[in-house]
Amino acid sequence: MNHRVERRRNSASIIAAVALLQLAAWDAPAARADQAEAAGIRIGFALSALKSEAAPAAGRDANFAFTLTTGNNAAPLRGAKPAAWLVPHAPGVGLDDRQCRRTAAAFVRGANLAVPAVDLNTFYVLALGGDASVSIIDPRIGFGGSRLISLATFDANAIDWALTPDQTVLAVAQPSADQVALIDTKDWSVKARIKVPGAARLALTPDGRFLLASTRADSEGNESGIAVIDLAAPAATPSRIATGAGPHDIAIDAESQFAFVTHAAADTISVIDLATRQIARTERTGHRPVALAYSALARRAYAAAEDGSVTVIGAASSAQVATIAGPPGIAALRFAPGGRFLLAASPEAGQVVVLDTATNRIVQRIEIAGQPDAIGFSDRVVYIRRRASEFVDAFPLDQIGNEGRTPTAISVGVGQMALGAVSAAARADVMAPVPGGDGMVIANPGDRAIYYYREGMAAPSGSLSTYGREPRAVQILDRRLREAEPGVYRTIGRLPRAGSYDVVFYLDTPRLVQCFEARIEGDSAGTESAAATPEVTDMVLGGAPRAGTPLALQFRLVNPQTGAPMSSVSDARVVSFAIPGRNAARSMARPLGDGAYEAEVTVPEPGNYYVFVEAPSVALAPAAGRLVAVAP
């Protein structure tokens, strides 16, 4: 597939005045020159495939990069906050300077009708499924719907995961398979499978260099403890550190020097020197320590035990700092932003307590019905999930830590079923803040959906489909433009179908708008090349599915706007994998006419399989999934 990007049209030097855009400013005259420049800033744009030997392809992820320099010596512009969008246009009819500015203004304002082909300022929602998969979901505009961008599958159900600070690697712990899988977030392939017996809990060092995983005793004589995985050399055998009988929880200090590991069966916690991979000391705790949290502000770890005691331990100190009596049955332990106030949720006691690390005292006890069992934070609000109901309680963060005062709560219904109605064997977070800090995504496994709550509202703003899977945990993959190296701002975006596009670039301070032209060329699709992404209908099996026997699967592709058949999609194919995520395979489909296609699928062993249809050239991500039971 050929791809041509031509830098075009000159930047508009816009008078910077107010935070909100004014149309008069956007319509100011634009300076014209061969190179994009305004207020002494020059802009370069590049689009490339994720793999250097390939060309950017429709329906595939690609690298978008903008280089900002200033001055005669082309010094990199640091700390900028750019935004960019990809918008379609008819061949030879691109945006002129005024249209470029108006388009940028509409996107920045969030105009309802301004929907780009690709938003380079967005994020994806990751949903950990109960079928050994991670769904990558594009929330689209305003959370009015969602789109499955990709699907990562691995060998067994995962109960914990961790995303590296640069967001390039997602680690998933699979205790039943005795392994940790490392997933490349560029193409969602498994880049490494690391043997870690009973891996159930993961923690990353803040510098992103090491991944710590809990381990159990194994037949090779290794004792229970943790494994230290060097992410720069994932093929190397992990270091094993024997600590004590688990289950384990793990916390790491802000300097990536010490790890704290609980041993529930031994009623102890170990402090591990990560430089020497040795246990510095072991401390006694209350009965069965089950949760850990570390405060960079206090420079201490806090371990909660089932009996309600919270043990405070410093990395450098040779003795415990304090022991605090809390409610029994603590299930969640989280520090509020800033690291001073620690919140502990006890579903058994129906309480959330707030501990002040400045005095190591409990300063608030908040009674919450419905078994509070999970805690999440945005920039301004703390969220408490109720396991036995469909409600989440939201408290203003500035009311947390005010001794003797009960915070004012807003109870938000999140779906139809109780949030804990479906038992989800996961230790990862079920709530995650959205970029921008003004809302939260919340998983409801029973509803098989993820809900988005925008702060200040009485109910969720919308829901995201998880395509039939139970979302056992959620987190955010931030795909907004970020400074990857001095003056170079990058992100990854899914290219739309073949056609002509404008890349609209916007910088707020100083105010700068620039459009570039991009032409994405693909295989000829006749008159369908400008149509919408197809819809998959009428998926039927050509017989009874049996292991090892080819099975015909037919489906139709239609234009979702007109219902007309789309018969010339050359790369339609069927994706299949077993539950859990084994035996993944892709089978090319052949056109039968009138929008109908047929693929031959062969699975190697009996079991339950998911099957989907995808077609990258027309930006059709895995869609129209269905469950197929394959007999011996």
XYZ file of C-alpha atoms in Angstrom:
632
model
C 0.000 0.000 0.000
C 1.422 3.368 -0.998
C 1.147 6.351 1.255
C 1.999 9.959 0.526
C 2.064 12.781 3.001
C 2.566 16.254 1.602
C 3.149 19.189 3.879
C 0.839 21.933 2.687
C -0.574 25.300 3.565
C 1.113 27.650 5.885
C 0.491 28.175 9.533
C -1.886 30.783 10.825
C -0.437 33.232 13.293
C -3.398 33.740 15.577
C -3.619 36.453 18.210
C -3.547 34.716 21.623
C -6.065 36.280 23.944
C -8.458 34.141 25.953
C -8.736 30.483 26.906
C -11.990 29.961 24.998
C -11.769 30.304 21.231
C -13.356 33.280 19.533
C -14.308 33.025 15.861
C -12.897 36.466 15.168
C -9.481 35.287 16.248
C -9.764 32.134 14.148
C -10.609 34.176 11.072
C -7.546 36.441 11.390
C -5.360 36.635 8.257
C -2.827 33.822 7.906
C 0.822 34.376 7.010
C 1.986 32.351 3.988
C 5.433 30.802 3.647
C 6.995 27.573 2.448
C 7.546 26.341 5.972
C 4.937 26.157 8.735
C 5.917 28.837 11.195
C 4.241 31.203 13.640
C 5.607 33.200 16.553
C 9.008 31.770 15.722
C 7.818 28.144 15.949
C 8.366 25.684 13.099
C 6.320 22.513 12.711
C 7.269 19.232 11.087
C 4.879 16.324 10.594
C 5.591 12.654 9.879
C 3.392 9.592 9.602
C 4.955 6.135 9.671
C 4.049 2.491 10.170
C 4.764 0.837 13.490
C 7.224 -1.471 11.757
C 9.873 0.398 9.805
C 9.854 -2.045 6.902
C 6.139 -1.583 6.288
C 4.076 1.279 4.879
C 1.209 2.846 6.856
C -1.930 0.895 6.011
C -5.636 1.634 6.297
C -7.142 -0.002 9.345
C -3.748 -0.333 11.026
C -2.156 1.616 13.850
C 0.491 4.128 12.766
C 2.898 6.601 14.373
C 2.000 10.302 14.212
C 4.852 12.684 15.060
C 5.049 16.485 15.203
C 8.390 18.244 15.670
C 8.314 21.749 17.159
C 11.427 23.923 17.036
C 12.124 27.581 17.656
C 14.877 30.143 17.083
C 17.698 30.309 14.570
C 19.314 27.254 16.105
C 16.111 25.169 15.808
C 15.942 24.527 19.550
C 13.235 22.028 20.528
C 10.059 23.507 21.990
C 9.599 21.745 25.327
C 6.472 21.301 27.402
C 3.926 22.154 24.704
C 0.404 20.729 24.776
C -0.561 20.217 21.126
C -3.674 18.593 19.722
C -4.328 17.106 16.283
C -7.110 15.496 14.261
C -7.414 13.660 10.950
C -10.391 14.735 8.799
C -11.468 13.431 5.364
C -11.913 15.476 2.224
C -12.602 14.836 -1.435
C -9.460 14.363 -3.576
C -8.043 17.734 -4.582
C -10.423 19.633 -2.301
C -8.515 20.136 0.926
C -8.951 22.705 3.653
C -7.852 26.242 2.948
C -6.353 28.339 5.732
C -9.654 29.712 7.012
C -11.345 26.294 6.886
C -8.367 24.812 8.719
C -8.786 27.303 11.554
C -12.554 26.837 11.694
C -12.159 23.052 11.818
C -9.647 23.278 14.666
C -11.955 25.683 16.524
C -14.872 23.245 16.237
C -12.785 20.365 17.605
C -11.378 22.368 20.498
C -14.856 23.574 21.425
C -16.224 20.056 21.280
C -18.906 20.910 18.740
C -21.389 18.064 18.518
C -21.133 17.746 14.741
C -17.335 17.900 14.668
C -16.356 14.218 14.405
C -12.842 13.536 13.064
C -11.799 10.357 11.284
C -8.993 10.027 13.863
C -8.726 11.927 17.137
C -5.079 12.114 18.226
C -6.084 13.472 21.632
C -8.082 10.474 22.784
C -7.625 7.442 24.971
C -8.624 3.794 24.913
C -10.387 1.854 27.636
C -8.787 -1.518 28.390
C -11.101 -4.196 29.783
C -9.694 -7.355 31.351
C -12.093 -10.128 30.384
C -12.917 -13.435 32.021
C -11.925 -15.279 28.850
C -8.144 -14.690 28.820
C -8.466 -11.522 26.795
C -8.070 -7.763 26.965
C -10.530 -5.700 24.919
C -9.206 -2.398 23.585
C -12.173 -0.056 23.250
C -12.341 3.358 21.577
C -14.963 5.362 23.508
C -15.665 7.649 20.495
C -17.246 11.063 20.857
C -19.063 11.751 24.127
C -19.242 8.073 25.103
C -22.299 7.696 22.891
C -21.048 4.281 21.812
C -17.861 2.318 21.613
C -15.770 0.474 19.096
C -13.598 -2.569 19.614
C -10.201 -1.487 18.286
C -8.397 -4.736 18.979
C -8.359 -7.819 21.138
C -5.333 -9.222 22.963
C -5.528 -12.911 23.867
C -3.249 -15.047 26.014
C -3.137 -18.536 27.504
C -5.204 -18.420 30.705
C -7.406 -16.107 32.728
C -5.546 -13.173 34.236
C -6.271 -11.782 37.696
C -3.861 -8.832 37.690
C -2.167 -6.574 35.168
C 0.250 -3.647 35.015
C 0.895 -1.014 32.325
C 4.433 0.376 32.053
C 4.900 4.136 32.614
C 5.551 4.695 28.889
C 2.436 2.598 28.134
C 4.240 0.385 25.619
C 3.926 -2.916 27.521
C 0.959 -4.450 29.333
C 1.846 -7.288 31.703
C -0.846 -9.814 32.685
C -0.553 -12.365 35.503
C -1.967 -15.832 34.785
C -1.640 -17.980 37.903
C -3.291 -21.076 36.423
C -0.729 -21.049 33.590
C 2.183 -20.209 35.931
C 3.228 -17.315 33.750
C 3.268 -13.592 33.114
C 2.587 -12.458 29.543
C 4.035 -9.201 28.201
C 1.780 -7.628 25.569
C 3.051 -5.050 23.080
C 0.463 -2.231 23.077
C 1.486 -1.190 19.564
C -0.013 -4.254 17.907
C -1.445 -6.140 20.936
C 0.694 -9.206 20.339
C 2.267 -11.247 23.129
C 5.973 -10.375 23.003
C 7.081 -12.651 25.854
C 5.787 -15.406 28.114
C 7.692 -15.596 31.388
C 7.466 -18.582 33.709
C 6.377 -17.438 37.176
C 4.675 -20.174 39.239
C 1.341 -18.992 40.598
C 1.803 -15.388 39.434
C -1.133 -13.528 40.985
C 0.028 -10.024 41.910
C 2.064 -7.544 39.848
C 3.832 -4.289 40.660
C 6.060 -2.069 38.510
C 8.957 -0.027 39.794
C 8.178 3.673 39.194
C 11.126 3.935 36.790
C 9.532 1.202 34.646
C 12.613 -0.994 34.667
C 11.473 -3.965 36.743
C 8.243 -5.907 37.090
C 7.669 -7.719 40.380
C 5.351 -10.730 40.426
C 4.218 -12.837 43.360
C 5.148 -16.518 43.203
C 4.191 -19.704 45.010
C 6.394 -22.616 46.027
C 7.038 -25.002 43.142
C 8.242 -28.539 42.465
C 11.758 -27.305 41.724
C 12.317 -26.371 45.352
C 11.686 -22.640 45.037
C 9.867 -21.130 47.994
C 6.983 -18.694 47.907
C 7.922 -15.056 47.362
C 8.426 -12.732 44.422
C 10.061 -12.829 41.012
C 11.880 -9.782 39.640
C 11.575 -9.444 35.853
C 13.933 -7.118 33.960
C 11.710 -5.600 31.273
C 14.789 -4.628 29.240
C 15.689 -8.344 29.010
C 12.412 -10.297 29.288
C 14.027 -13.466 27.927
C 16.315 -13.674 30.951
C 15.254 -15.906 33.839
C 13.617 -13.795 36.564
C 15.338 -13.448 39.923
C 13.474 -15.334 42.666
C 13.402 -14.007 46.231
C 11.979 -16.328 48.879
C 10.020 -14.334 51.443
C 7.274 -16.292 53.231
C 4.003 -18.071 52.645
C 1.430 -16.084 50.677
C -0.852 -14.853 49.315
C 1.248 -11.742 48.711
C 0.661 -8.094 48.038
C 3.432 -5.815 46.739
C 4.253 -2.114 47.049
C 7.353 -0.244 45.857
C 8.857 3.024 47.078
C 8.976 6.125 44.849
C 12.726 5.794 44.214
C 12.466 2.162 42.997
C 14.897 1.118 45.752
C 12.761 -0.969 48.096
C 9.851 -3.378 47.702
C 7.430 -4.310 50.464
C 5.863 -7.785 50.300
C 3.162 -9.189 52.579
C 2.949 -12.869 53.572
C -0.620 -13.557 54.661
C -0.002 -17.076 55.971
C 3.052 -15.980 57.972
C 1.607 -12.703 59.365
C 4.704 -10.815 58.216
C 5.917 -8.233 55.741
C 9.374 -8.185 54.120
C 11.378 -5.141 53.051
C 13.479 -6.039 49.988
C 16.505 -4.114 48.732
C 16.006 -4.200 44.948
C 19.638 -3.353 44.212
C 20.964 -6.425 46.029
C 17.814 -8.566 45.614
C 18.060 -9.361 49.321
C 15.588 -9.115 52.197
C 16.654 -6.167 54.352
C 14.350 -7.186 57.211
C 11.043 -8.827 58.063
C 8.403 -7.330 60.369
C 5.415 -8.818 62.165
C 1.932 -7.553 61.271
C -1.625 -8.246 62.318
C -3.356 -11.497 61.389
C -3.156 -12.170 57.636
C -1.917 -8.948 55.996
C -3.814 -8.684 52.711
C -3.304 -5.172 51.312
C -0.382 -2.753 50.918
C -0.015 0.886 49.950
C 3.030 3.180 49.864
C 3.097 6.942 50.470
C 5.863 8.888 48.746
C 5.037 11.833 51.001
C 5.346 9.898 54.257
C 8.037 7.582 52.821
C 6.336 4.654 54.504
C 4.384 1.532 53.603
C 1.041 0.717 55.197
C -0.078 -2.910 55.486
C -3.697 -3.778 56.355
C -4.507 -7.146 57.920
C -7.786 -9.043 58.070
C -8.086 -8.307 61.779
C -8.285 -4.588 60.968
C -4.809 -3.589 62.127
C -2.711 -1.331 59.893
C 1.055 -1.690 60.316
C 3.259 1.266 59.330
C 6.780 0.462 58.111
C 9.584 2.675 56.800
C 12.146 1.399 54.324
C 15.211 2.714 56.160
C 13.983 2.322 59.738
C 14.857 -0.847 61.641
C 11.565 -0.875 63.519
C 7.852 -0.462 62.884
C 6.656 3.118 62.970
C 3.155 2.436 64.301
C 0.225 0.044 64.480
C -3.289 1.434 64.011
C -6.566 -0.286 64.877
C -8.966 -0.161 61.941
C -12.159 -2.037 61.017
C -11.855 -5.804 60.440
C -12.048 -7.212 56.950
C -10.273 -4.420 55.056
C -10.438 -5.237 51.347
C -9.018 -2.100 49.686
C -6.289 0.341 50.648
C -5.577 3.480 48.589
C -3.776 6.777 49.078
C -5.560 9.941 48.030
C -3.622 12.193 45.601
C -0.782 13.851 47.478
C -0.051 10.826 49.646
C -1.134 12.198 53.034
C -4.515 10.524 53.555
C -4.957 6.758 53.355
C -8.425 5.316 52.739
C -9.310 1.768 53.801
C -12.583 0.087 52.797
C -14.106 -2.743 54.817
C -17.129 -4.508 53.287
C -17.439 -6.562 56.482
C -17.795 -3.489 58.709
C -19.568 -1.330 56.121
C -17.011 1.416 56.663
C -14.396 3.476 54.910
C -11.842 4.974 57.303
C -9.438 7.824 56.575
C -5.979 7.658 58.151
C -3.803 10.773 58.426
C -0.158 9.814 57.863
C 1.001 13.000 59.589
C -0.243 11.613 62.914
C -0.901 7.949 62.052
C -4.434 8.325 63.389
C -7.833 7.542 61.925
C -9.520 10.934 61.488
C -12.747 9.926 59.724
C -15.061 6.911 59.747
C -17.603 6.912 56.922
C -20.508 4.468 57.143
C -21.414 3.050 53.733
C -24.098 0.435 53.092
C -23.759 -2.252 50.456
C -20.294 -3.626 51.349
C -17.760 -1.002 50.168
C -14.874 -2.891 48.605
C -13.026 -0.701 46.061
C -11.622 2.846 45.993
C -10.763 5.131 43.066
C -9.696 8.754 42.650
C -10.004 11.477 40.054
C -8.365 14.867 40.533
C -11.238 16.127 42.687
C -13.394 13.179 43.760
C -12.991 9.898 45.642
C -15.171 6.979 44.484
C -16.264 4.060 46.680
C -17.788 0.992 45.034
C -20.547 -0.917 46.817
C -20.166 -4.608 46.099
C -23.732 -5.583 47.097
C -25.508 -2.911 45.048
C -25.301 -1.094 41.724
C -24.224 2.152 43.391
C -20.932 3.989 43.645
C -20.565 6.787 46.208
C -18.659 9.920 45.161
C -17.153 12.275 47.789
C -15.404 15.618 47.192
C -11.715 15.063 47.720
C -11.321 18.303 49.664
C -13.660 16.904 52.353
C -11.396 13.914 52.978
C -9.216 14.252 56.073
C -11.383 16.834 57.856
C -11.533 15.278 61.321
C -14.997 14.956 62.793
C -16.789 15.819 59.548
C -18.676 13.387 57.342
C -18.108 14.033 53.622
C -21.120 14.803 51.441
C -21.804 11.852 49.145
C -23.483 11.535 45.777
C -24.715 8.003 45.092
C -24.541 7.101 41.418
C -26.316 4.077 39.962
C -23.934 2.206 37.658
C -25.989 -0.211 35.616
C -28.706 -2.686 36.547
C -26.986 -5.491 38.437
C -25.076 -5.262 41.703
C -21.444 -4.464 40.992
C -20.342 -7.645 42.745
C -23.176 -9.864 41.478
C -20.748 -11.716 39.229
C -17.754 -13.046 41.109
C -14.724 -11.715 39.245
C -11.468 -13.405 40.231
C -9.323 -10.332 39.742
C -7.166 -8.205 42.034
C -6.876 -5.298 39.623
C -8.822 -2.032 39.833
C -12.454 -1.993 38.695
C -12.479 1.814 38.326
C -10.114 4.105 36.413
C -10.009 7.920 36.027
C -10.281 9.306 32.505
C -7.618 11.721 31.203
C -8.512 15.246 32.167
C -9.375 14.250 35.710
C -13.122 14.936 35.592
C -14.655 11.488 35.436
C -14.357 7.773 35.996
C -14.948 4.563 34.037
C -16.459 1.811 36.180
C -16.812 -1.872 35.297
C -20.028 -3.744 35.968
C -19.256 -7.429 35.232
C -22.908 -8.484 35.628
C -24.082 -5.975 33.032
C -21.115 -6.846 30.790
C -20.562 -3.141 30.341
C -18.333 -0.264 31.420
C -20.021 2.938 32.535
C -18.682 6.465 32.289
C -19.510 8.952 35.004
C -18.769 12.634 34.475
C -18.440 14.550 37.715
C -21.393 16.699 38.720
C -23.939 14.505 36.967
C -26.690 12.513 38.679
C -26.138 9.413 36.534
C -23.524 7.952 34.179
C -23.144 9.796 30.888
C -23.042 6.595 28.895
C -21.845 3.024 28.690
C -19.295 1.121 26.670
C -20.068 -2.317 25.340
C -17.617 -5.079 26.250
C -18.972 -7.262 23.459
C -20.354 -10.007 25.669
C -17.355 -10.288 27.998
C -17.334 -9.743 31.737
C -15.104 -6.719 32.421
C -13.206 -7.862 35.514
C -10.944 -4.816 35.628
C -10.430 -1.583 33.673
C -7.650 0.875 33.006
C -6.860 3.658 30.565
C -4.355 3.705 27.713
C -3.665 7.390 27.054
C -3.118 7.949 23.341
C -2.959 11.748 23.470
C 0.015 13.522 21.898
C 2.879 13.504 24.399
C 6.484 14.692 24.288
C 8.484 11.543 23.534
C 11.814 13.357 23.157
C 12.769 17.044 23.284
C 10.408 18.922 20.953
C 8.966 15.757 19.374
C 5.335 14.950 20.186
C 4.086 11.497 19.262
C 1.133 9.210 19.522
C -0.304 6.119 17.857
C -3.588 6.271 15.933
C -5.666 3.786 13.950
C -5.655 4.847 10.298
C -9.091 5.084 8.656
C -9.958 3.606 5.288
C -8.189 4.720 2.113
C -8.840 8.272 0.979
C -7.704 11.892 1.161
C -7.329 13.554 4.561
C -6.205 16.715 6.285
C -4.161 16.555 9.483
C -5.284 19.521 11.594
C -2.649 20.599 14.139
C -3.435 22.995 16.999
C -1.246 24.618 19.650
C -2.853 26.744 22.325
C 0.155 28.717 23.600
C 1.223 30.433 21.432
C -1.933 30.048 19.342
C -1.004 28.158 16.204
C -2.967 26.193 13.600
C -1.524 24.233 10.680
C -3.008 21.729 8.237
C -1.108 18.985 6.424
C -2.436 16.811 3.644
C -2.353 13.019 3.863
C -3.347 10.551 1.204
C -3.916 6.952 2.300
C -4.145 4.662 -0.692
C -5.269 1.063 -0.509
C -6.488 -1.722 -2.697
C -9.190 -0.622 -5.085
C -12.649 -1.050 -3.632
C -14.570 0.454 -6.529
C -17.346 2.825 -5.614
C -17.198 1.612 -2.015
C -13.921 3.413 -1.317
C -15.700 6.441 0.119
C -18.367 4.493 1.971
C -18.648 4.044 5.716
C -17.008 1.186 7.587
C -19.040 -1.960 6.791
C -21.497 -3.617 9.129
C -21.345 -7.392 9.555
C -24.664 -9.243 9.266
C -26.023 -12.770 8.743
C -23.124 -14.726 10.249
C -24.001 -18.441 9.861
C -22.135 -21.723 10.203
C -22.156 -24.257 7.371
C -22.525 -27.288 9.638
C -21.796 -28.715 13.078
C -18.419 -27.522 14.407
C -15.946 -30.354 15.108
C -12.319 -30.204 16.159
C -9.874 -30.674 13.280
C -12.596 -30.475 10.618
C -12.857 -27.466 8.268
C -16.014 -25.479 8.863
C -17.515 -22.939 6.452
C -18.594 -19.658 8.005
C -20.562 -17.165 5.941
C -21.400 -13.508 6.602
C -22.426 -10.365 4.737
C -20.930 -6.871 4.664
C -23.332 -3.986 4.114
C -23.138 -0.220 4.141
C -24.593 0.740 7.563
C -26.000 3.985 6.152
C -27.757 2.625 3.069
C -27.949 -1.132 3.643
C -26.322 -1.699 0.226
C -24.069 -4.782 -0.062
C -20.289 -4.217 -0.059
C -18.834 -6.909 -2.273
C -15.280 -5.721 -2.997
C -13.571 -5.858 0.387
C -10.436 -7.812 -0.448
C -9.052 -8.457 3.042
C -12.101 -9.598 5.009
C -11.177 -12.419 7.354
C -12.437 -14.370 10.351
C -10.616 -14.263 13.698
C -11.095 -17.182 16.094
C -9.709 -18.132 19.489
C -10.554 -20.583 22.257
C -11.794 -19.534 25.689
C -9.486 -18.900 27.424
C -7.378 -17.172 24.778
C -5.640 -20.122 23.117
C -5.393 -21.275 19.501
C -5.892 -17.812 17.989
C -6.117 -17.938 14.189
C -7.172 -15.847 11.176
C -8.813 -17.209 8.030
C -9.164 -15.192 4.820
C -12.669 -14.876 3.379
C -13.630 -15.052 -0.294
C -16.447 -12.966 -1.814
C -19.570 -14.793 -2.967
C -21.371 -11.782 -4.419
C -24.121 -9.484 -3.153
C -22.018 -8.620 -0.106
C -21.692 -12.253 1.009
C -18.351 -13.809 2.037
C -17.178 -17.222 3.171
C -14.190 -18.290 5.266
C -13.029 -21.785 6.159
C -12.192 -22.151 9.843
C -10.421 -25.139 11.421
C -9.867 -25.372 15.168
C -7.452 -27.969 16.589
C -9.343 -29.084 19.703
C -12.838 -29.025 21.206
C -14.035 -26.177 23.390
C -15.808 -22.832 23.281
C -14.515 -20.378 20.685
C -15.140 -16.729 19.859
C -15.263 -15.839 16.175
C -15.152 -12.309 14.705
C -14.895 -10.630 11.336
C -12.294 -7.969 10.528
C -11.125 -6.094 7.417
C -8.250 -3.649 8.016
C -8.415 -1.900 4.630
C -11.892 -0.568 5.394
C -11.142 0.046 9.095
C -13.370 -2.822 10.217
C -11.955 -3.890 13.582
C -13.008 -7.256 15.072
C -16.795 -7.113 15.065
C -19.964 -9.181 15.172
C -18.471 -11.742 17.529
C -20.329 -14.912 18.399
C -19.676 -17.944 20.550
C -19.178 -21.320 18.880
C -19.090 -24.634 20.777
C -16.757 -27.096 19.018
C -17.359 -30.814 19.646
C -14.629 -33.512 19.632
